Coordinates of C-alpha atoms in Angstrom, one line a residue:
M1321 CA -29.9 20.4 -14.6
P1322 CA -27.3 21.1 -13.3
G1323 CA -25.0 18.9 -14.9
M1324 CA -24.2 15.6 -12.9
V1325 CA -21.0 15.7 -11.0
L1326 CA -19.1 12.4 -11.2
F1327 CA -15.4 11.5 -10.4
G1328 CA -14.9 15.2 -9.2
R1329 CA -16.0 16.8 -12.6
R1330 CA -19.0 18.0 -14.3
W1331 CA -20.6 16.1 -17.1
A1332 CA -22.8 17.5 -20.0
I1333 CA -25.8 15.6 -18.8
A1334 CA -28.3 16.0 -16.0
S1335 CA -29.6 13.4 -13.8
D1336 CA -33.1 13.7 -15.4
D1337 CA -31.6 12.9 -18.8
L1338 CA -31.5 9.0 -18.3
V1339 CA -35.1 8.4 -19.1
F1340 CA -34.9 7.8 -22.8
P1341 CA -31.3 6.3 -23.1
G1342 CA -32.3 4.0 -19.9
I1343 CA -35.4 2.7 -21.5
F1344 CA -33.7 2.1 -24.9
E1345 CA -31.1 -0.1 -23.0
L1346 CA -33.6 -1.9 -21.0
F1347 CA -35.5 -2.9 -24.3
V1348 CA -32.1 -4.3 -25.8
R1349 CA -30.9 -5.9 -22.7
V1350 CA -34.2 -7.5 -22.0
L1351 CA -34.3 -8.9 -25.3
W1352 CA -31.1 -10.1 -25.3
W1353 CA -31.5 -11.7 -21.8
I1354 CA -34.6 -13.6 -23.2
G1355 CA -32.5 -14.6 -26.5
I1356 CA -29.7 -16.0 -24.2
L1357 CA -32.3 -17.9 -21.7
T1358 CA -33.9 -19.3 -24.8
L1359 CA -30.6 -20.6 -26.4
Y1360 CA -29.4 -22.3 -23.0
L1361 CA -32.7 -23.8 -22.3
M1362 CA -33.1 -25.1 -25.9
H1363 CA -29.7 -26.5 -26.6
R1364 CA -28.1 -26.9 -23.2
E1365 CA -28.0 -30.7 -24.0
K1366 CA -25.7 -29.8 -27.2
L1367 CA -23.1 -28.2 -24.9
D1368 CA -21.8 -31.5 -24.1
C1369 CA -18.6 -31.0 -26.5
A1370 CA -15.1 -30.0 -26.2
G1371 CA -15.2 -26.6 -24.5
G1372 CA -18.8 -26.8 -23.8
A1373 CA -18.6 -26.6 -20.2
L1374 CA -16.8 -23.2 -20.7
L1375 CA -19.4 -22.0 -22.8
S1376 CA -22.3 -23.4 -20.6
S1377 CA -20.7 -21.2 -17.7
Y1378 CA -20.3 -18.0 -20.0
L1379 CA -24.1 -18.3 -20.6
I1380 CA -25.0 -18.7 -17.0
V1381 CA -22.9 -16.0 -15.8
L1382 CA -24.0 -13.8 -18.6
L1383 CA -27.5 -14.3 -17.6
L1384 CA -27.0 -13.4 -14.1
L1385 CA -24.8 -10.4 -15.1
L1386 CA -27.7 -9.1 -17.5
A1387 CA -30.3 -9.6 -14.7
L1388 CA -28.4 -7.5 -12.3
I1389 CA -27.6 -4.9 -15.1
I1390 CA -31.5 -4.9 -15.9
C1391 CA -32.3 -4.2 -12.5
T1392 CA -29.9 -1.3 -12.0
V1393 CA -31.0 0.4 -15.2
S1394 CA -34.7 0.0 -14.3
T1395 CA -33.8 1.9 -11.1
I1396 CA -31.8 4.5 -12.7
V1397 CA -34.8 5.3 -15.2
C1398 CA -37.2 5.4 -12.3
V1399 CA -35.1 7.8 -10.3
S1400 CA -34.4 9.8 -13.4
M1401 CA -38.2 10.3 -13.6
K1402 CA -38.7 12.0 -10.4
G1403 CA -38.5 15.8 -9.5
T1404 CA -38.2 18.3 -12.0
I1405 CA -35.7 20.2 -14.1
C1406 CA -34.6 22.6 -11.5
N1407 CA -35.4 20.4 -8.5
P1408 CA -33.0 17.5 -8.5
G1409 CA -33.3 16.8 -5.1
P1410 CA -35.5 13.6 -5.4
R1411 CA -32.8 12.2 -7.9
K1412 CA -29.8 12.7 -5.3
S1413 CA -29.2 8.9 -5.3
M1414 CA -28.5 9.1 -9.0
S1415 CA -24.7 9.6 -8.6
K1416 CA -24.7 6.1 -6.3
L1417 CA -26.7 4.1 -9.0
L1418 CA -24.4 5.3 -11.8
Y1419 CA -21.2 4.4 -9.8
V1420 CA -23.0 0.9 -9.6
R1421 CA -23.9 0.8 -13.1
L1422 CA -20.0 1.7 -14.1
A1423 CA -18.8 -1.0 -11.6
L1424 CA -21.0 -3.5 -13.7
F1425 CA -19.5 -2.3 -16.7
L1426 CA -16.3 -3.9 -16.0
P1427 CA -17.2 -7.4 -15.5
E1428 CA -19.2 -7.2 -18.5
M1429 CA -16.3 -6.0 -20.5
V1430 CA -14.0 -9.0 -19.0
W1431 CA -16.8 -11.3 -19.8
A1432 CA -17.1 -10.3 -23.3
S1433 CA -13.3 -10.6 -23.6
L1434 CA -13.3 -14.0 -22.4
G1435 CA -16.2 -15.1 -24.6
A1436 CA -14.3 -13.7 -27.6
A1437 CA -11.1 -15.4 -26.6
W1438 CA -13.1 -19.0 -26.0
I1439 CA -14.7 -18.8 -29.5
A1440 CA -11.2 -17.8 -31.0
D1441 CA -10.0 -21.2 -29.7
G1442 CA -12.2 -23.0 -32.0
V1443 CA -14.8 -24.7 -29.6
R1444 CA -16.5 -27.4 -31.6
C1445 CA -20.1 -27.5 -30.7
D1446 CA -23.4 -27.7 -32.4
R1447 CA -23.3 -25.2 -35.3
T1448 CA -26.6 -23.4 -33.8
V1449 CA -25.0 -22.9 -30.3
G1450 CA -22.0 -21.7 -31.6
N1451 CA -23.5 -19.3 -33.7
G1452 CA -25.8 -18.2 -30.6
I1453 CA -22.5 -17.9 -28.7
I1454 CA -21.0 -15.6 -31.3
A1455 CA -23.8 -13.4 -31.3
T1456 CA -23.9 -12.9 -27.8
V1457 CA -20.2 -11.9 -27.8
V1458 CA -20.7 -9.4 -30.8
V1459 CA -23.7 -7.9 -28.8
S1460 CA -21.6 -7.8 -25.7
W1461 CA -19.0 -5.6 -27.6
I1462 CA -21.5 -3.6 -29.5
I1463 CA -22.8 -2.6 -26.0
V1464 CA -19.1 -2.1 -24.6
V1465 CA -18.4 0.4 -27.7
S1466 CA -21.6 2.0 -27.5
T1467 CA -21.2 2.8 -23.7
V1468 CA -17.8 4.1 -24.4
V1469 CA -18.9 6.4 -27.2
A1470 CA -21.9 7.7 -25.0
I1471 CA -19.2 8.7 -22.3
F1472 CA -17.1 10.4 -24.7
I1473 CA -20.2 12.6 -25.8
V1474 CA -21.3 13.7 -22.4
F1475 CA -17.7 14.6 -21.3
D1476 CA -17.3 18.3 -20.6
P1477 CA -13.9 19.4 -21.3
L1478 CA -14.8 22.3 -18.7
G1479 CA -15.9 19.8 -16.1
G1480 CA -13.0 19.7 -13.9
S1481 CA -13.3 23.7 -13.7
T1482 CA -17.0 23.7 -13.1
A1483 CA -17.3 20.8 -10.5
P1484 CA -15.8 22.9 -7.5
C1485 CA -17.8 25.6 -8.4
P1486 CA -18.5 28.1 -5.3
A1487 CA -21.9 28.8 -3.8
V1488 CA -23.7 30.9 -6.6
G1489 CA -27.0 31.4 -4.9
P1490 CA -29.1 34.5 -5.7
H1491 CA -27.6 36.7 -3.4
H1492 CA -23.9 35.9 -4.1
L1493 CA -23.9 36.1 -8.0
D1494 CA -22.6 39.3 -7.9
S1495 CA -20.1 38.9 -5.4
H1496 CA -16.1 39.3 -6.1
E1497 CA -15.6 35.5 -5.6
S1498 CA -18.4 34.8 -8.2
S1499 CA -17.1 37.2 -10.6
Q1500 CA -13.7 35.7 -10.5
F1501 CA -15.1 32.2 -10.9
L1502 CA -17.4 33.2 -13.9
D1503 CA -14.1 35.0 -15.6
G1504 CA -12.1 32.2 -15.2
L1505 CA -14.4 29.9 -16.5
R1506 CA -15.0 32.0 -19.7
T1507 CA -11.4 32.3 -20.2
A1508 CA -11.3 28.5 -20.2
A1509 CA -14.3 28.3 -22.3
T1510 CA -12.8 30.3 -25.0
S1511 CA -9.6 28.2 -25.2
V1512 CA -11.9 24.9 -25.4
W1513 CA -14.2 26.6 -28.1
E1514 CA -11.2 27.8 -30.1
T1515 CA -9.8 24.2 -30.2
R1516 CA -13.1 22.8 -31.2
I1517 CA -13.6 25.4 -34.0
K1518 CA -10.0 24.6 -35.1
F1519 CA -10.7 21.1 -35.3
L1520 CA -14.0 21.4 -37.2
C1521 CA -12.6 24.0 -39.8
C1522 CA -9.1 22.2 -40.0
C1523 CA -9.4 22.3 -43.9
V1524 CA -10.1 26.3 -43.9
G1525 CA -6.5 27.5 -43.6
T1526 CA -4.6 29.4 -41.3
D1527 CA -4.0 32.8 -42.7
D1528 CA -4.4 36.0 -40.6
H1529 CA -8.2 36.5 -41.2
T1530 CA -8.9 32.9 -40.4
R1531 CA -7.0 33.1 -37.0
V1532 CA -8.9 36.1 -36.2
A1533 CA -12.2 34.5 -36.9
F1534 CA -11.4 31.5 -35.0
S1535 CA -10.8 33.8 -31.8
S1536 CA -13.8 36.0 -32.4
T1537 CA -16.1 32.8 -32.8
A1538 CA -14.5 31.1 -29.8
E1539 CA -15.2 34.3 -27.6
L1540 CA -18.8 34.4 -29.0
F1541 CA -19.6 31.0 -28.1
S1542 CA -17.9 30.9 -24.7
T1543 CA -19.9 34.3 -23.7
Y1544 CA -23.3 32.4 -24.1
F1545 CA -22.4 29.1 -23.0
S1546 CA -20.2 29.5 -20.0
D1547 CA -22.5 31.3 -17.2
T1548 CA -25.3 29.0 -17.1
D1549 CA -25.6 25.5 -15.8
L1550 CA -27.5 24.1 -18.7
V1551 CA -27.1 20.8 -20.6
P1552 CA -28.4 20.3 -24.1
S1553 CA -31.6 18.5 -23.1
D1554 CA -32.3 21.7 -20.8
I1555 CA -32.2 23.9 -23.8
A1556 CA -34.4 21.5 -25.8
A1557 CA -37.1 21.3 -23.1
G1558 CA -36.9 25.3 -22.8
L1559 CA -37.5 25.8 -26.5
A1560 CA -40.5 23.3 -26.4
L1561 CA -42.0 25.2 -23.5
L1562 CA -41.3 28.5 -25.2
H1563 CA -42.9 27.6 -28.3
Q1564 CA -46.0 26.3 -26.6
Q1565 CA -46.1 29.6 -24.4
Q1566 CA -45.6 31.7 -27.5
D1567 CA -48.7 30.1 -29.5
S1568 CA -50.8 30.3 -26.3
I1569 CA -50.3 34.2 -26.2
R1570 CA -50.6 34.6 -29.9
S1571 CA -53.9 32.8 -30.1
S1572 CA -55.2 34.9 -27.1
Q1573 CA -54.4 38.4 -28.9
E1574 CA -56.7 40.3 -31.0
P1575 CA -55.9 41.0 -34.8
D1576 CA -55.0 44.4 -34.2
Q1577 CA -52.4 43.7 -31.5
V1578 CA -50.2 42.1 -34.5
V1579 CA -49.1 45.2 -36.1
S1580 CA -47.4 47.6 -33.7
R1581 CA -47.5 50.6 -35.8
P1582 CA -49.8 51.0 -39.0
P1583 CA -48.3 52.1 -42.3
G1584 CA -48.5 55.3 -43.7
P1585 CA -50.4 56.4 -47.0
S1586 CA -47.1 56.6 -48.9
Q1587 CA -45.7 53.1 -47.7
E1588 CA -48.9 51.5 -48.5
A1589 CA -48.7 53.1 -52.1
D1590 CA -45.4 51.8 -52.6
L1591 CA -46.1 48.3 -51.4
D1592 CA -46.9 46.6 -54.6
A1593 CA -43.8 48.4 -56.5
E1594 CA -41.5 47.0 -53.4
L1595 CA -43.0 43.6 -53.7
E1596 CA -42.5 43.6 -57.5
N1597 CA -38.8 44.6 -57.1
C1598 CA -38.1 41.9 -54.3
H1599 CA -39.6 39.4 -56.5
H1600 CA -37.5 40.5 -59.5
Y1601 CA -34.1 41.0 -57.6
M1602 CA -34.5 37.7 -55.4
Q1603 CA -33.6 36.0 -58.5
F1604 CA -30.1 37.6 -58.8
A1605 CA -29.7 36.9 -55.1
A1606 CA -30.5 33.2 -55.5
A1607 CA -28.1 33.1 -58.6
A1608 CA -25.1 34.3 -56.6
Y1609 CA -25.3 30.9 -54.9
G1610 CA -24.3 29.2 -58.2
W1611 CA -25.1 25.6 -59.2
P1612 CA -25.6 23.9 -55.8
L1613 CA -28.9 26.0 -55.4
Y1614 CA -30.1 25.6 -58.7
V1615 CA -29.9 22.0 -58.6
Y1616 CA -31.3 21.7 -55.1
R1617 CA -34.4 23.9 -56.5
N1618 CA -34.6 21.7 -59.7
P1619 CA -33.3 18.2 -58.6
F1620 CA -34.5 16.3 -61.6
T1621 CA -33.9 18.8 -64.5
G1622 CA -31.2 21.0 -63.1
L1623 CA -28.2 19.1 -64.0
C1624 CA -29.7 18.5 -67.5
R1625 CA -30.0 22.0 -67.9
I1626 CA -26.6 23.3 -67.0
G1627 CA -24.8 20.0 -68.2
G1628 CA -23.8 21.9 -71.3
D1629 CA -22.4 24.8 -69.5
C1630 CA -20.3 22.7 -67.1
C1631 CA -18.5 21.1 -70.2
R1632 CA -18.1 24.3 -72.1
S1633 CA -14.4 25.8 -72.5
Q1634 CA -14.1 29.1 -70.7
T1635 CA -14.5 32.0 -73.2
T1636 CA -13.3 35.5 -73.0
D1637 CA -16.8 36.9 -73.2
Y1638 CA -17.0 37.3 -69.5
D1639 CA -14.8 37.7 -66.5
L1640 CA -15.1 34.5 -64.4
V1641 CA -13.0 34.5 -61.3
G1642 CA -12.0 31.7 -58.5
G1643 CA -13.5 28.6 -57.3
D1644 CA -14.3 25.1 -59.1
Q1645 CA -17.0 24.1 -61.4
L1646 CA -17.2 27.7 -62.7
N1647 CA -19.0 27.2 -65.9
C1648 CA -21.5 25.1 -64.0
H1649 CA -21.9 28.0 -61.6
F1650 CA -22.2 30.5 -64.8
G1651 CA -25.0 28.0 -66.4
S1652 CA -27.2 27.9 -63.3
I1653 CA -26.7 32.1 -63.1
L1654 CA -27.8 32.2 -66.7
Q1655 CA -30.9 29.7 -66.1
T1656 CA -31.8 31.6 -62.8
T1657 CA -31.7 35.1 -64.0
G1658 CA -32.5 34.7 -67.6
L1659 CA -29.9 37.1 -68.6
Q1660 CA -27.6 36.7 -71.7
Y1661 CA -23.7 36.0 -71.5
R1662 CA -22.9 39.6 -72.6
D1663 CA -25.1 41.3 -69.7
F1664 CA -22.4 40.0 -67.1
I1665 CA -19.7 42.4 -66.1
H1666 CA -18.0 40.1 -63.4
V1667 CA -18.5 36.6 -61.7
S1668 CA -16.4 35.7 -58.9
F1669 CA -16.6 32.4 -56.8
H1670 CA -13.4 33.6 -54.8
D1671 CA -14.2 32.3 -51.1
K1672 CA -12.1 33.1 -48.2
V1673 CA -12.9 34.1 -44.5
Y1674 CA -14.1 37.9 -44.8
E1675 CA -14.0 37.4 -48.5
L1676 CA -17.5 36.7 -50.3
P1677 CA -18.3 35.5 -53.9
F1678 CA -20.1 38.2 -55.9
L1679 CA -21.7 38.9 -59.4
V1680 CA -22.0 42.1 -61.4
A1681 CA -24.6 42.1 -64.4
L1682 CA -26.7 44.7 -66.3
D1683 CA -30.5 44.4 -65.8
H1684 CA -32.1 45.9 -68.8
K1685 CA -35.5 45.0 -67.6
K1686 CA -35.1 47.2 -64.6
E1687 CA -32.3 49.6 -66.3
S1688 CA -29.9 48.8 -63.3
V1689 CA -26.3 47.5 -62.5
V1690 CA -27.1 44.8 -60.2
V1691 CA -24.3 43.6 -57.5
A1692 CA -25.4 40.3 -56.0
V1693 CA -23.4 39.0 -52.7
R1694 CA -23.6 35.3 -52.0
G1695 CA -25.0 34.2 -48.6
T1696 CA -23.6 31.6 -46.3
M1697 CA -22.5 28.3 -48.1
S1698 CA -19.3 27.2 -46.7
L1699 CA -17.0 27.0 -43.4
Q1700 CA -15.3 30.2 -44.3
D1701 CA -18.8 32.1 -44.7
I1702 CA -19.9 30.7 -41.2
L1703 CA -16.7 32.0 -39.7
T1704 CA -17.5 35.4 -41.2
D1705 CA -21.0 35.0 -39.9
L1706 CA -19.8 34.4 -36.2
S1707 CA -17.0 37.1 -36.2
A1708 CA -19.8 39.2 -34.4
E1709 CA -18.0 41.7 -32.7
S1710 CA -18.6 45.5 -33.3
E1711 CA -16.1 47.7 -35.5
P1712 CA -16.1 51.2 -36.6
L1713 CA -17.3 51.8 -40.3
N1714 CA -15.4 54.7 -41.7
L1715 CA -17.6 56.5 -44.0
E1716 CA -17.5 59.9 -46.1
C1717 CA -20.6 61.1 -44.0
E1718 CA -22.0 63.1 -41.2
V1719 CA -23.2 60.2 -39.5
Q1720 CA -21.9 59.7 -36.1
D1721 CA -21.5 56.5 -34.0
C1722 CA -20.8 54.4 -37.0
W1723 CA -20.5 50.7 -35.9
A1724 CA -21.2 47.5 -37.6
H1725 CA -20.8 43.8 -37.4
K1726 CA -16.9 42.8 -37.7
G1727 CA -17.1 39.8 -40.1
I1728 CA -20.0 41.3 -42.5
S1729 CA -17.9 44.9 -42.5
Q1730 CA -15.0 43.1 -43.7
A1731 CA -16.5 41.2 -46.3
A1732 CA -18.4 44.3 -47.6
R1733 CA -14.8 46.2 -47.7
Y1734 CA -13.4 43.3 -49.8
V1735 CA -16.5 43.6 -52.3
Y1736 CA -16.0 47.3 -52.3
R1737 CA -12.4 47.1 -53.0
R1738 CA -12.9 44.9 -55.9
L1739 CA -15.8 47.0 -57.2
I1740 CA -13.8 50.2 -57.0
N1741 CA -10.0 49.4 -57.4
D1742 CA -10.5 46.9 -60.1
G1743 CA -12.8 49.1 -62.1
I1744 CA -15.7 46.6 -62.0
L1745 CA -18.5 49.2 -61.6
S1746 CA -16.7 51.8 -63.9
Q1747 CA -16.8 49.2 -66.5
A1748 CA -20.6 48.6 -66.0
F1749 CA -21.4 52.4 -66.0
S1750 CA -19.4 52.9 -69.2
I1751 CA -21.7 50.4 -71.0
A1752 CA -25.1 51.8 -69.5
P1753 CA -24.3 55.2 -67.7
E1754 CA -28.0 55.9 -67.4
Y1755 CA -28.8 52.6 -65.1
R1756 CA -28.8 53.1 -61.5
L1757 CA -26.9 50.9 -58.9
V1758 CA -28.9 48.0 -57.2
I1759 CA -27.3 45.7 -54.6
V1760 CA -28.7 42.6 -53.5
G1761 CA -28.0 39.6 -51.2
H1762 CA -29.4 36.8 -49.1
S1763 CA -28.4 36.0 -45.6
L1764 CA -24.8 36.9 -44.9
G1765 CA -25.1 38.2 -48.6
A1766 CA -27.9 40.6 -47.5
G1767 CA -25.9 42.0 -44.5
A1768 CA -22.7 42.5 -46.7
A1769 CA -25.1 44.0 -49.4
A1770 CA -26.5 46.6 -46.9
L1771 CA -23.2 47.7 -45.5
L1772 CA -22.0 47.9 -49.3
A1773 CA -24.7 50.1 -50.3
I1774 CA -23.9 52.4 -47.2
M1775 CA -20.4 52.4 -48.5
L1776 CA -21.2 53.5 -51.9
R1777 CA -24.1 55.9 -51.1
N1778 CA -21.7 59.0 -51.5
P1779 CA -20.5 58.1 -55.3
Y1780 CA -23.9 56.7 -56.2
P1781 CA -26.6 58.6 -54.6
Q1782 CA -29.3 56.8 -56.2
V1783 CA -27.9 53.4 -54.8
R1784 CA -30.8 51.0 -53.8
C1785 CA -30.0 47.5 -51.9
Y1786 CA -32.8 44.6 -51.4
A1787 CA -31.9 42.6 -48.2
F1788 CA -33.4 39.0 -48.2
S1789 CA -33.4 37.6 -44.8
P1790 CA -30.8 39.9 -43.6
P1791 CA -28.9 39.3 -40.2
R1792 CA -30.1 41.4 -37.3
G1793 CA -27.4 42.9 -35.0
L1794 CA -25.6 44.5 -38.3
L1795 CA -25.7 48.2 -37.8
S1796 CA -25.7 50.8 -35.0
K1797 CA -28.6 52.8 -34.5
S1798 CA -27.4 56.0 -36.3
L1799 CA -26.3 53.8 -39.3
Y1800 CA -29.7 52.1 -39.3
E1801 CA -31.7 55.4 -39.4
Y1802 CA -29.3 56.7 -42.1
S1803 CA -30.1 53.8 -44.2
K1804 CA -33.7 53.4 -43.8
T1805 CA -34.1 55.6 -47.0
F1806 CA -32.5 53.4 -49.5
I1807 CA -32.3 50.0 -47.9
V1808 CA -35.6 47.4 -48.1
S1809 CA -35.2 44.1 -46.3
L1810 CA -37.6 41.1 -46.5
V1811 CA -38.2 38.5 -44.0
L1812 CA -40.3 35.5 -44.0
G1813 CA -42.2 34.2 -41.2
K1814 CA -40.5 33.1 -38.1
D1815 CA -36.9 33.2 -39.7
V1816 CA -34.6 33.4 -37.0
I1817 CA -31.5 34.9 -38.7
P1818 CA -33.3 38.4 -38.8
R1819 CA -34.0 38.2 -35.3
L1820 CA -30.6 36.6 -34.3
S1821 CA -28.8 39.5 -32.5
V1822 CA -26.4 39.2 -29.3
T1823 CA -29.5 41.2 -27.3
N1824 CA -32.1 38.8 -28.6
L1825 CA -29.8 35.7 -27.7
E1826 CA -29.5 36.9 -24.1
D1827 CA -33.3 37.4 -24.0
L1828 CA -33.7 33.9 -25.3
K1829 CA -31.4 32.5 -22.7
R1830 CA -33.3 34.4 -20.0
R1831 CA -36.6 33.0 -21.2
I1832 CA -35.2 29.6 -21.3
L1833 CA -33.9 29.9 -17.6
R1834 CA -37.1 31.1 -16.7
V1835 CA -39.7 28.8 -18.1
I1836 CA -37.8 25.8 -16.9
A1837 CA -37.1 27.3 -13.6
H1838 CA -41.0 27.6 -13.3
C1839 CA -41.9 24.3 -14.9
N1840 CA -43.6 21.9 -12.6
K1841 CA -43.1 18.7 -14.8
P1842 CA -40.5 16.2 -15.3
K1843 CA -38.2 16.6 -18.3
Y1844 CA -39.1 13.7 -19.9
K1845 CA -42.9 14.5 -20.1
I1846 CA -41.9 18.1 -21.4
L1847 CA -39.9 16.7 -24.3
L1848 CA -42.6 14.0 -25.2
H1849 CA -45.3 16.6 -25.2
G1850 CA -43.2 19.1 -27.2
C1851 CA -42.4 16.4 -29.9
W1852 CA -46.1 15.5 -30.1
Y1853 CA -47.0 19.4 -30.2
E1854 CA -44.5 19.9 -32.8
L1855 CA -45.6 16.8 -34.9
F1856 CA -49.4 16.8 -34.5
G1857 CA -50.2 20.0 -32.7
G1858 CA -52.7 20.5 -29.7
S1859 CA -53.5 22.8 -27.2
P1860 CA -50.6 24.8 -25.4
E1861 CA -52.8 26.1 -22.8
D1862 CA -53.4 22.4 -21.6
L1863 CA -49.6 22.3 -20.4
P1864 CA -49.1 24.2 -17.1
T1865 CA -45.6 25.6 -16.7
E1866 CA -45.8 28.0 -13.7
L1867 CA -45.3 27.2 -9.9
D1868 CA -47.3 29.1 -7.6
G1869 CA -44.9 31.0 -5.7
G1870 CA -42.6 27.9 -5.5
D1871 CA -38.7 28.8 -4.9
L1872 CA -35.8 27.0 -6.8
T1873 CA -34.1 24.4 -4.8
Q1874 CA -30.9 24.8 -7.1
P1875 CA -30.2 28.0 -8.1
L1876 CA -29.2 28.8 -11.8
L1877 CA -25.6 29.4 -12.5
G1878 CA -25.0 33.1 -13.5
E1879 CA -28.7 33.9 -14.0
Q1880 CA -28.8 37.2 -12.3
S1881 CA -25.2 38.4 -13.6
L1882 CA -26.9 37.6 -17.0
L1883 CA -29.9 39.5 -16.4
A1884 CA -28.0 42.6 -14.8
H1885 CA -25.2 42.7 -17.2
G1886 CA -25.1 42.8 -21.3
S1887 CA -22.1 41.7 -23.3
P1888 CA -19.9 45.0 -23.8
A1889 CA -18.3 43.8 -26.9
Y1890 CA -21.6 43.5 -28.5
S1891 CA -23.7 45.9 -26.8
F1892 CA -24.6 47.7 -30.0
S1893 CA -26.9 45.0 -31.1
S1894 CA -29.9 46.2 -29.0
D1895 CA -30.2 49.1 -31.3
S1896 CA -29.1 47.6 -34.6
P1897 CA -32.0 45.9 -36.8
L1898 CA -31.7 46.3 -40.5
E1899 CA -35.4 46.2 -40.9
S1900 CA -37.2 49.4 -41.8
P1901 CA -40.8 49.8 -40.8
T1902 CA -42.1 47.6 -43.3
R1903 CA -43.3 44.1 -43.2
F1904 CA -45.6 41.6 -45.3
S1905 CA -47.0 38.6 -44.0
C1906 CA -48.9 35.7 -45.7
Y1907 CA -52.0 34.2 -44.3
P1908 CA -53.1 31.3 -44.0
A1909 CA -50.5 28.8 -44.5
A1910 CA -51.4 28.2 -48.2
R1911 CA -51.3 31.7 -49.0
Y1912 CA -49.8 35.0 -48.3
S1913 CA -50.3 38.4 -47.4
V1914 CA -48.1 41.5 -47.4
R1915 CA -47.6 44.2 -44.9
W1916 CA -45.3 46.9 -43.7
S1917 CA -43.8 46.3 -40.3
H1918 CA -41.7 48.1 -37.5
E1919 CA -38.3 46.8 -36.7
S1920 CA -39.5 46.2 -33.0
E1921 CA -41.5 43.0 -34.5
F1922 CA -38.0 41.7 -34.7
S1923 CA -36.9 42.2 -31.6
R1924 CA -37.6 38.6 -29.9
I1925 CA -36.8 35.1 -31.3
L1926 CA -39.8 33.2 -32.2
I1927 CA -39.7 29.4 -31.6
G1928 CA -41.1 27.1 -34.2
P1929 CA -40.5 24.3 -36.5
K1930 CA -40.2 27.0 -39.5
M1931 CA -37.7 29.3 -37.8
L1932 CA -34.9 27.6 -39.8
T1933 CA -36.7 26.7 -43.0
D1934 CA -38.1 30.1 -43.5
H1935 CA -34.6 31.5 -43.8
M1936 CA -34.0 29.0 -46.9
P1937 CA -33.7 31.0 -50.4
D1938 CA -35.7 28.2 -52.0
I1939 CA -38.7 28.6 -49.6
L1940 CA -38.3 32.7 -49.7
M1941 CA -38.5 32.4 -53.5
R1942 CA -41.8 30.1 -53.5
A1943 CA -43.2 32.5 -51.1
L1944 CA -42.4 35.7 -53.1
D1945 CA -44.0 33.8 -56.3
R1946 CA -47.2 33.1 -54.6
V1947 CA -47.2 36.6 -53.0
V1948 CA -46.8 38.2 -56.4
S1949 CA -49.3 35.9 -58.2
D1950 CA -51.9 36.4 -55.5
R1951 CA -51.4 39.8 -54.2
A1952 CA -54.7 41.1 -54.9
T1953 CA -56.2 38.3 -52.9
C1954 CA -53.4 38.6 -50.1
I1955 CA -54.3 42.4 -49.5
S1956 CA -57.8 41.4 -48.3
C1957 CA -57.0 38.2 -46.4
P1958 CA -57.1 38.2 -42.5
A1959 CA -54.1 38.9 -40.8
Q1960 CA -54.2 35.7 -38.5
G1961 CA -52.3 32.6 -38.6
G1962 CA -50.2 31.3 -41.2
S1963 CA -46.8 32.3 -42.4
G1964 CA -45.4 35.9 -42.5
V1965 CA -43.0 37.6 -45.2
D1966 CA -41.5 40.8 -43.8
V1967 CA -40.0 43.7 -46.2
A1968 CA -38.2 46.5 -44.5

């Protein structure tokens, strides 16, 4: 950090990123040099053949060229080890060394081409020598192609815009010139991100919803990645430092510091009932994913159990709409929920941007009509997730300032129209008029289920929603307060999605900037220690990260602007948690406990290896199974260490 400037443009690689690639290249080239030298010394007398003189010259020149490259790469590695992330001064000679290295790349490519041409001419020498020469030519071309691929990977399309960047020191970040520069950078970044997203999602389609989602997603990414001079390895190092810092702080806390507000008596009395409901309705949220999740959870027996349904001809006993392998989906739904064919009113796997699959079933055990909305499982769903602007939510109630996540709000409206306009709910309640409405979902489906419950609150006052691992940044403050009485959300451990709001991302970026700015160790040591810590643990306090009053020799692009200004389009997110003041957590790792928690406990992203796996529905289901079976023991277990499950 910052990204290196070569040939008048910025590249997505810093001068301290060349330690590990350089060491790997040294290992390959030293072995290659030793192999060529051994071949030449042991078989040079066999080069006395037609064309042998050319091959002998080829090997000698290649040995000299490799020796020069090895010396250059060794120097690059040594220089890359110097300094710290934000102090590139000791590495100021790196650009010159890379120019030398790239200059050596040209003769290497020419010599590899000549070697290939000579081999193609059919030089007749000893077979061992011939095979050795062919091997050297092949290795030469592999390295040439690998170098071209590496250059392509670190190429930054915005590098031409950021290379001539104005002086953005701490006292100039809010100047008019800097503001114009950052605005222009975001505009260019939005265009680049939109092109990337369209390329990655080329098979999604080009309808109006998709085009809007492309633009929204591009704006979101450009907002967060265009105002700091970070390269990917800087983010990785910052996350490693934050994880250790976070664990160090947590280990020094007293147990009573974990809960910000103790639950009331009524909450404690309801905990077991809500826990049982979560355990029951999670089966429906998982069933909405269809056969892929079922086979993933049952890798050895899943296909056998639903194979008969996959081959079954579709009947008129149920309404099955949209998608492929519909009968496989329905077979997995039956296996997951334990219901019968006649218990299902509607099952839809129609999947487009802003249009989510869902199912409607009669749950006789709980006497409820269950609407389960599927979570993220396709590129279309990802685009719905990333359409993160806020938009007004028109409700027939007295709540003011009703704003919600745009993509999830659109998806909830789609399900609402299907349920009401197509008469699906009317059909369900005509069969079981005494039942109550329960809406469930996981991840993206949890967000859509929460908004759907709010939309259906007036016609169905007894509606209840169970949102499993819901996204943060979903509702405005007023809607959050309005929904607390009928929405229960559940979160496991360090799950990042319920903490992933725009405000929390701003906070995470600020924390990364601060921790790497104050780090006094080179990046390669941070990454090595971070990998060791993630794999084998250790003492985080043994890794000092703070400089004593040191100043940055290289200011961070846009840091003060980041800290002083929010993102206007997404400003509602700071007050938009879905969680109610409820949480249950499970300790130690092999066991789980449950507790209520306040939404403020989700106001910061927690770093750790389980921040992604804790979001997976199968992991959450296993945790719920353990919680329900051992809840008597979990109530008395100490609230420290281990994983956590949060219900809100």
